[in-house]
Each structure stands twice: as C-alpha cells, then as structure tokens.
JSON list of C-alpha atoms in Angstrom, two decimals:
[
{"chain": "A", "resi": 1, "resn": "MET", "atom": "CA", "xyz": [-0.02, -0.14, 0.05]},
{"chain": "A", "resi": 2, "resn": "LYS", "atom": "CA", "xyz": [2.78, 2.40, 0.86]},
{"chain": "A", "resi": 3, "resn": "THR", "atom": "CA", "xyz": [4.24, 1.97, -2.71]},
{"chain": "A", "resi": 4, "resn": "ILE", "atom": "CA", "xyz": [0.97, 2.40, -4.43]},
{"chain": "A", "resi": 5, "resn": "LYS", "atom": "CA", "xyz": [0.27, 5.56, -2.30]},
{"chain": "A", "resi": 6, "resn": "CYS", "atom": "CA", "xyz": [3.73, 7.07, -3.20]},
{"chain": "A", "resi": 7, "resn": "MET", "atom": "CA", "xyz": [3.36, 6.26, -6.90]},
{"chain": "A", "resi": 8, "resn": "MET", "atom": "CA", "xyz": [-0.14, 7.70, -6.77]},
{"chain": "A", "resi": 9, "resn": "ASP", "atom": "CA", "xyz": [1.32, 11.03, -5.31]},
{"chain": "A", "resi": 10, "resn": "HIS", "atom": "CA", "xyz": [3.84, 10.89, -8.17]},
{"chain": "A", "resi": 11, "resn": "LEU", "atom": "CA", "xyz": [0.84, 10.62, -10.59]},
{"chain": "A", "resi": 12, "resn": "TYR", "atom": "CA", "xyz": [-0.78, 13.71, -9.23]},
{"chain": "A", "resi": 13, "resn": "TRP", "atom": "CA", "xyz": [2.41, 15.63, -9.28]},
{"chain": "A", "resi": 14, "resn": "ALA", "atom": "CA", "xyz": [3.27, 14.54, -12.86]},
{"chain": "A", "resi": 15, "resn": "ASP", "atom": "CA", "xyz": [-0.16, 15.42, -14.24]},
{"chain": "A", "resi": 16, "resn": "GLY", "atom": "CA", "xyz": [0.21, 18.93, -12.76]},
{"chain": "A", "resi": 17, "resn": "ARG", "atom": "CA", "xyz": [3.68, 19.25, -14.32]},
{"chain": "A", "resi": 18, "resn": "ILE", "atom": "CA", "xyz": [2.57, 18.12, -17.67]},
{"chain": "A", "resi": 19, "resn": "LEU", "atom": "CA", "xyz": [-0.36, 20.69, -17.70]},
{"chain": "A", "resi": 20, "resn": "ASP", "atom": "CA", "xyz": [2.09, 23.36, -16.72]},
{"chain": "A", "resi": 21, "resn": "ALA", "atom": "CA", "xyz": [4.30, 22.54, -19.52]},
{"chain": "A", "resi": 22, "resn": "LEU", "atom": "CA", "xyz": [1.37, 22.55, -22.16]},
{"chain": "A", "resi": 23, "resn": "GLU", "atom": "CA", "xyz": [0.13, 25.96, -20.71]},
{"chain": "A", "resi": 24, "resn": "GLU", "atom": "CA", "xyz": [3.78, 27.40, -20.93]},
{"chain": "A", "resi": 25, "resn": "SER", "atom": "CA", "xyz": [4.14, 26.16, -24.56]},
{"chain": "A", "resi": 26, "resn": "LYS", "atom": "CA", "xyz": [0.93, 27.75, -25.61]},
{"chain": "A", "resi": 27, "resn": "THR", "atom": "CA", "xyz": [0.45, 24.93, -28.08]},
{"chain": "A", "resi": 28, "resn": "LYS", "atom": "CA", "xyz": [-2.56, 24.71, -30.33]},
{"chain": "A", "resi": 29, "resn": "ASN", "atom": "CA", "xyz": [-1.73, 21.14, -31.40]},
{"chain": "A", "resi": 30, "resn": "LYS", "atom": "CA", "xyz": [-5.24, 19.65, -31.12]},
{"chain": "A", "resi": 31, "resn": "ASP", "atom": "CA", "xyz": [-3.78, 16.04, -30.99]},
{"chain": "A", "resi": 32, "resn": "LEU", "atom": "CA", "xyz": [-1.56, 16.90, -28.01]},
{"chain": "A", "resi": 33, "resn": "LEU", "atom": "CA", "xyz": [-4.49, 18.61, -26.28]},
{"chain": "A", "resi": 34, "resn": "LYS", "atom": "CA", "xyz": [-6.71, 15.63, -27.00]},
{"chain": "A", "resi": 35, "resn": "LEU", "atom": "CA", "xyz": [-4.09, 13.26, -25.45]},
{"chain": "A", "resi": 36, "resn": "VAL", "atom": "CA", "xyz": [-3.71, 15.04, -22.15]},
{"chain": "A", "resi": 37, "resn": "ARG", "atom": "CA", "xyz": [-7.56, 15.21, -21.92]},
{"chain": "A", "resi": 38, "resn": "HIS", "atom": "CA", "xyz": [-7.59, 11.33, -22.63]},
{"chain": "A", "resi": 39, "resn": "VAL", "atom": "CA", "xyz": [-5.13, 10.82, -19.67]},
{"chain": "A", "resi": 40, "resn": "ALA", "atom": "CA", "xyz": [-7.59, 12.69, -17.43]},
{"chain": "A", "resi": 41, "resn": "VAL", "atom": "CA", "xyz": [-10.63, 10.95, -18.61]},
{"chain": "A", "resi": 42, "resn": "ALA", "atom": "CA", "xyz": [-8.96, 7.52, -18.45]},
{"chain": "A", "resi": 43, "resn": "GLU", "atom": "CA", "xyz": [-8.12, 8.20, -14.74]},
{"chain": "A", "resi": 44, "resn": "ARG", "atom": "CA", "xyz": [-11.61, 8.94, -14.08]},
{"chain": "A", "resi": 45, "resn": "VAL", "atom": "CA", "xyz": [-12.91, 5.92, -16.06]},
{"chain": "A", "resi": 46, "resn": "TRP", "atom": "CA", "xyz": [-10.78, 3.63, -13.95]},
{"chain": "A", "resi": 47, "resn": "LEU", "atom": "CA", "xyz": [-11.74, 5.25, -10.80]},
{"chain": "A", "resi": 48, "resn": "ASP", "atom": "CA", "xyz": [-15.53, 4.69, -11.55]},
{"chain": "A", "resi": 49, "resn": "ARG", "atom": "CA", "xyz": [-14.73, 1.14, -12.29]},
{"chain": "A", "resi": 50, "resn": "LEU", "atom": "CA", "xyz": [-12.88, 0.62, -9.02]},
{"chain": "A", "resi": 51, "resn": "GLN", "atom": "CA", "xyz": [-15.97, 2.22, -7.11]},
{"chain": "A", "resi": 52, "resn": "GLY", "atom": "CA", "xyz": [-18.29, -0.23, -8.99]},
{"chain": "A", "resi": 53, "resn": "LYS", "atom": "CA", "xyz": [-19.75, 2.46, -11.38]},
{"chain": "A", "resi": 54, "resn": "GLY", "atom": "CA", "xyz": [-20.19, 2.22, -15.16]},
{"chain": "A", "resi": 55, "resn": "SER", "atom": "CA", "xyz": [-18.06, 4.32, -17.31]},
{"chain": "A", "resi": 56, "resn": "ALA", "atom": "CA", "xyz": [-19.97, 4.17, -20.63]},
{"chain": "A", "resi": 57, "resn": "GLN", "atom": "CA", "xyz": [-20.73, 7.93, -20.29]},
{"chain": "A", "resi": 58, "resn": "TYR", "atom": "CA", "xyz": [-17.23, 8.96, -20.97]},
{"chain": "A", "resi": 59, "resn": "SER", "atom": "CA", "xyz": [-15.68, 9.63, -24.26]},
{"chain": "A", "resi": 60, "resn": "LEU", "atom": "CA", "xyz": [-11.84, 8.87, -24.11]},
{"chain": "A", "resi": 61, "resn": "TRP", "atom": "CA", "xyz": [-10.88, 10.75, -27.34]},
{"chain": "A", "resi": 62, "resn": "GLU", "atom": "CA", "xyz": [-12.66, 14.17, -27.54]},
{"chain": "A", "resi": 63, "resn": "GLU", "atom": "CA", "xyz": [-11.00, 17.26, -28.73]},
{"chain": "A", "resi": 64, "resn": "THR", "atom": "CA", "xyz": [-10.64, 20.16, -26.43]},
{"chain": "A", "resi": 65, "resn": "GLU", "atom": "CA", "xyz": [-8.75, 23.28, -26.02]},
{"chain": "A", "resi": 66, "resn": "ASP", "atom": "CA", "xyz": [-9.75, 23.93, -22.38]},
{"chain": "A", "resi": 67, "resn": "LEU", "atom": "CA", "xyz": [-6.65, 23.21, -20.20]},
{"chain": "A", "resi": 68, "resn": "THR", "atom": "CA", "xyz": [-8.44, 24.79, -17.29]},
{"chain": "A", "resi": 69, "resn": "ALA", "atom": "CA", "xyz": [-11.19, 21.95, -17.47]},
{"chain": "A", "resi": 70, "resn": "ILE", "atom": "CA", "xyz": [-8.61, 19.31, -17.69]},
{"chain": "A", "resi": 71, "resn": "ARG", "atom": "CA", "xyz": [-6.73, 20.75, -14.71]},
{"chain": "A", "resi": 72, "resn": "ALA", "atom": "CA", "xyz": [-9.94, 20.56, -12.69]},
{"chain": "A", "resi": 73, "resn": "MET", "atom": "CA", "xyz": [-10.55, 17.09, -13.87]},
{"chain": "A", "resi": 74, "resn": "PHE", "atom": "CA", "xyz": [-7.00, 16.11, -12.65]},
{"chain": "A", "resi": 75, "resn": "GLU", "atom": "CA", "xyz": [-7.52, 17.78, -9.44]},
{"chain": "A", "resi": 76, "resn": "GLU", "atom": "CA", "xyz": [-10.87, 15.99, -8.85]},
{"chain": "A", "resi": 77, "resn": "ASN", "atom": "CA", "xyz": [-9.37, 12.64, -9.93]},
{"chain": "A", "resi": 78, "resn": "ALA", "atom": "CA", "xyz": [-6.55, 13.18, -7.39]},
{"chain": "A", "resi": 79, "resn": "GLU", "atom": "CA", "xyz": [-8.89, 13.94, -4.41]},
{"chain": "A", "resi": 80, "resn": "GLN", "atom": "CA", "xyz": [-11.19, 11.04, -5.38]},
{"chain": "A", "resi": 81, "resn": "TYR", "atom": "CA", "xyz": [-8.39, 8.57, -5.71]},
{"chain": "A", "resi": 82, "resn": "ARG", "atom": "CA", "xyz": [-6.98, 9.72, -2.36]},
{"chain": "A", "resi": 83, "resn": "ILE", "atom": "CA", "xyz": [-10.33, 9.09, -0.69]},
{"chain": "A", "resi": 84, "resn": "TYR", "atom": "CA", "xyz": [-10.58, 5.67, -2.47]},
{"chain": "A", "resi": 85, "resn": "ILE", "atom": "CA", "xyz": [-7.05, 4.58, -1.45]},
{"chain": "A", "resi": 86, "resn": "GLU", "atom": "CA", "xyz": [-7.34, 5.79, 2.01]},
{"chain": "A", "resi": 87, "resn": "GLY", "atom": "CA", "xyz": [-10.42, 3.53, 2.52]},
{"chain": "A", "resi": 88, "resn": "LEU", "atom": "CA", "xyz": [-8.83, 0.52, 0.80]},
{"chain": "A", "resi": 89, "resn": "LYS", "atom": "CA", "xyz": [-7.65, -2.24, 2.99]},
{"chain": "A", "resi": 90, "resn": "LYS", "atom": "CA", "xyz": [-4.50, -4.26, 1.88]},
{"chain": "A", "resi": 91, "resn": "PHE", "atom": "CA", "xyz": [-6.45, -7.42, 1.22]},
{"chain": "A", "resi": 92, "resn": "GLU", "atom": "CA", "xyz": [-8.83, -5.58, -1.09]},
{"chain": "A", "resi": 93, "resn": "LEU", "atom": "CA", "xyz": [-6.03, -4.82, -3.48]},
{"chain": "A", "resi": 94, "resn": "ASP", "atom": "CA", "xyz": [-6.35, -8.45, -4.70]},
{"chain": "A", "resi": 95, "resn": "GLU", "atom": "CA", "xyz": [-10.21, -8.49, -4.98]},
{"chain": "A", "resi": 96, "resn": "MET", "atom": "CA", "xyz": [-11.54, -8.70, -8.44]},
{"chain": "A", "resi": 97, "resn": "ILE", "atom": "CA", "xyz": [-13.38, -5.89, -9.88]},
{"chain": "A", "resi": 98, "resn": "HIS", "atom": "CA", "xyz": [-16.11, -6.57, -12.54]},
{"chain": "A", "resi": 99, "resn": "TYR", "atom": "CA", "xyz": [-16.59, -3.94, -15.11]},
{"chain": "A", "resi": 100, "resn": "GLU", "atom": "CA", "xyz": [-17.36, -3.25, -18.91]},
{"chain": "A", "resi": 101, "resn": "ASN", "atom": "CA", "xyz": [-15.00, -1.51, -21.02]},
{"chain": "A", "resi": 102, "resn": "GLN", "atom": "CA", "xyz": [-16.06, 1.42, -23.25]},
{"chain": "A", "resi": 103, "resn": "SER", "atom": "CA", "xyz": [-17.15, -1.05, -26.03]},
{"chain": "A", "resi": 104, "resn": "GLY", "atom": "CA", "xyz": [-19.30, -3.04, -23.44]},
{"chain": "A", "resi": 105, "resn": "VAL", "atom": "CA", "xyz": [-17.11, -6.02, -23.06]},
{"chain": "A", "resi": 106, "resn": "LEU", "atom": "CA", "xyz": [-17.05, -7.59, -19.68]},
{"chain": "A", "resi": 107, "resn": "PHE", "atom": "CA", "xyz": [-13.67, -7.93, -17.85]},
{"chain": "A", "resi": 108, "resn": "ARG", "atom": "CA", "xyz": [-12.37, -8.68, -14.26]},
{"chain": "A", "resi": 109, "resn": "THR", "atom": "CA", "xyz": [-9.27, -7.34, -12.97]},
{"chain": "A", "resi": 110, "resn": "SER", "atom": "CA", "xyz": [-7.77, -6.93, -9.38]},
{"chain": "A", "resi": 111, "resn": "ALA", "atom": "CA", "xyz": [-7.89, -3.48, -7.83]},
{"chain": "A", "resi": 112, "resn": "ARG", "atom": "CA", "xyz": [-3.96, -3.58, -7.71]},
{"chain": "A", "resi": 113, "resn": "ASP", "atom": "CA", "xyz": [-3.67, -4.24, -11.47]},
{"chain": "A", "resi": 114, "resn": "ILE", "atom": "CA", "xyz": [-6.18, -1.39, -12.19]},
{"chain": "A", "resi": 115, "resn": "LEU", "atom": "CA", "xyz": [-4.16, 1.00, -10.09]},
{"chain": "A", "resi": 116, "resn": "LEU", "atom": "CA", "xyz": [-0.97, 0.02, -11.83]},
{"chain": "A", "resi": 117, "resn": "GLN", "atom": "CA", "xyz": [-2.69, 0.42, -15.13]},
{"chain": "A", "resi": 118, "resn": "VAL", "atom": "CA", "xyz": [-3.57, 4.03, -14.25]},
{"chain": "A", "resi": 119, "resn": "LEU", "atom": "CA", "xyz": [0.01, 4.65, -13.03]},
{"chain": "A", "resi": 120, "resn": "LEU", "atom": "CA", "xyz": [1.56, 3.33, -16.13]},
{"chain": "A", "resi": 121, "resn": "HIS", "atom": "CA", "xyz": [-1.02, 4.59, -18.61]},
{"chain": "A", "resi": 122, "resn": "GLY", "atom": "CA", "xyz": [-0.35, 8.22, -17.61]},
{"chain": "A", "resi": 123, "resn": "GLN", "atom": "CA", "xyz": [3.39, 7.97, -17.58]},
{"chain": "A", "resi": 124, "resn": "TYR", "atom": "CA", "xyz": [3.24, 6.33, -21.07]},
{"chain": "A", "resi": 125, "resn": "HIS", "atom": "CA", "xyz": [1.13, 9.32, -22.45]},
{"chain": "A", "resi": 126, "resn": "ARG", "atom": "CA", "xyz": [3.12, 11.95, -20.51]},
{"chain": "A", "resi": 127, "resn": "GLY", "atom": "CA", "xyz": [6.14, 10.63, -22.52]},
{"chain": "A", "resi": 128, "resn": "GLN", "atom": "CA", "xyz": [4.28, 11.09, -25.68]},
{"chain": "A", "resi": 129, "resn": "ILE", "atom": "CA", "xyz": [3.29, 14.67, -24.83]},
{"chain": "A", "resi": 130, "resn": "ASN", "atom": "CA", "xyz": [6.98, 15.50, -23.84]},
{"chain": "A", "resi": 131, "resn": "ARG", "atom": "CA", "xyz": [8.22, 14.26, -27.12]},
{"chain": "A", "resi": 132, "resn": "ALA", "atom": "CA", "xyz": [5.62, 16.39, -28.92]},
{"chain": "A", "resi": 133, "resn": "LEU", "atom": "CA", "xyz": [6.47, 19.49, -26.85]},
{"chain": "A", "resi": 134, "resn": "ARG", "atom": "CA", "xyz": [10.18, 18.97, -27.70]},
{"chain": "A", "resi": 135, "resn": "ILE", "atom": "CA", "xyz": [9.44, 18.57, -31.45]},
{"chain": "A", "resi": 136, "resn": "GLU", "atom": "CA", "xyz": [7.45, 21.90, -31.23]},
{"chain": "A", "resi": 137, "resn": "SER", "atom": "CA", "xyz": [10.55, 23.42, -29.72]},
{"chain": "A", "resi": 138, "resn": "SER", "atom": "CA", "xyz": [8.80, 23.77, -26.29]},
{"chain": "A", "resi": 139, "resn": "GLU", "atom": "CA", "xyz": [10.38, 22.70, -22.93]},
{"chain": "A", "resi": 140, "resn": "PRO", "atom": "CA", "xyz": [9.06, 19.24, -21.95]},
{"chain": "A", "resi": 141, "resn": "ALA", "atom": "CA", "xyz": [8.05, 18.61, -18.22]},
{"chain": "A", "resi": 142, "resn": "GLN", "atom": "CA", "xyz": [10.38, 16.79, -15.97]},
{"chain": "A", "resi": 143, "resn": "VAL", "atom": "CA", "xyz": [8.19, 14.16, -14.66]},
{"chain": "A", "resi": 144, "resn": "ASP", "atom": "CA", "xyz": [10.51, 11.32, -13.76]},
{"chain": "A", "resi": 145, "resn": "TYR", "atom": "CA", "xyz": [9.85, 9.49, -10.45]},
{"chain": "A", "resi": 146, "resn": "ILE", "atom": "CA", "xyz": [13.27, 10.24, -9.07]},
{"chain": "A", "resi": 147, "resn": "THR", "atom": "CA", "xyz": [12.73, 14.01, -9.57]},
{"chain": "A", "resi": 148, "resn": "PHE", "atom": "CA", "xyz": [9.61, 13.71, -7.69]},
{"chain": "A", "resi": 149, "resn": "THR", "atom": "CA", "xyz": [11.38, 11.82, -4.71]},
{"chain": "A", "resi": 150, "resn": "ARG", "atom": "CA", "xyz": [13.99, 14.81, -4.59]},
{"chain": "A", "resi": 151, "resn": "LEU", "atom": "CA", "xyz": [11.24, 17.26, -3.66]}
]
C-alpha cells in the first residue's frame, strides 16, 4: 500500500507538471490537447470502475482546447483517488473488480492491477506529450519519479 500511495502521489504531481508545460508552450496542437484530456478521462474511467460504477458515459478521445477544465478534472481525480485509496484495505488490493470497457465487453481485474494500469498509462502518455513538446521546440516537463522523490 505504501508503494501504491507514493506512486499515486507521483501521478498527481506529474499530471500537474505536464499541464504546466502545455500551458507554458501555448500549443494549439489539437492531438496533443486531446491526448492530455485522454489521460484525465482515463483516470476517471478507472476510478469509476474501482468504485463499482459504469463508465460508458465517458468519451476517451474528444478534442478540447480547455486546459483549465482538464486541470480541474485532474484535481478532482486526485482528490477522489486519495479518498478511495485511504479507504482501501491491503487485502482488497487483490479483490476482483467486474466492469465493462467502453465497448461493453465484460472484464474482471484486481484493484491492484487497475491502479497499476492508471499509473503506467499516464506515464506512457506523458512521455508522448513531452516528445511532441520537444518537436514543437517547447520545454518538456520533467516528470521522472526520481525528480519527484527529490522534492
């Protein structure tokens, strides 16, 4: 649990850093903005699944230009994940969560594996965003875990 909590704290920090970099870049790249929104929505989708809720109402790949709304979503996600994780008992990490994906296909996955998916999915896409920022000659966000631990 301690490791998961620490890694989730890194996720909240990294989400904020990547948004800061996007704001500073003043990018108008629609694919890049769509990607950062995708990360925020995917976090919300997985949280709803962990809480036993459906996620069909979410569209994972919508265009946006509103970084303020994305920041609000990341902040709400962080608050709700903190509440979820604080209430989670160690033995519950291995309990199976039954859910439907966005296409309506049924799955069951442990809470532990869902949380790891959230952590790794965000890191993967933040790397893509940073690469695109570099191509646009903007400064990428330093989001490495080791940088977070040095704070």
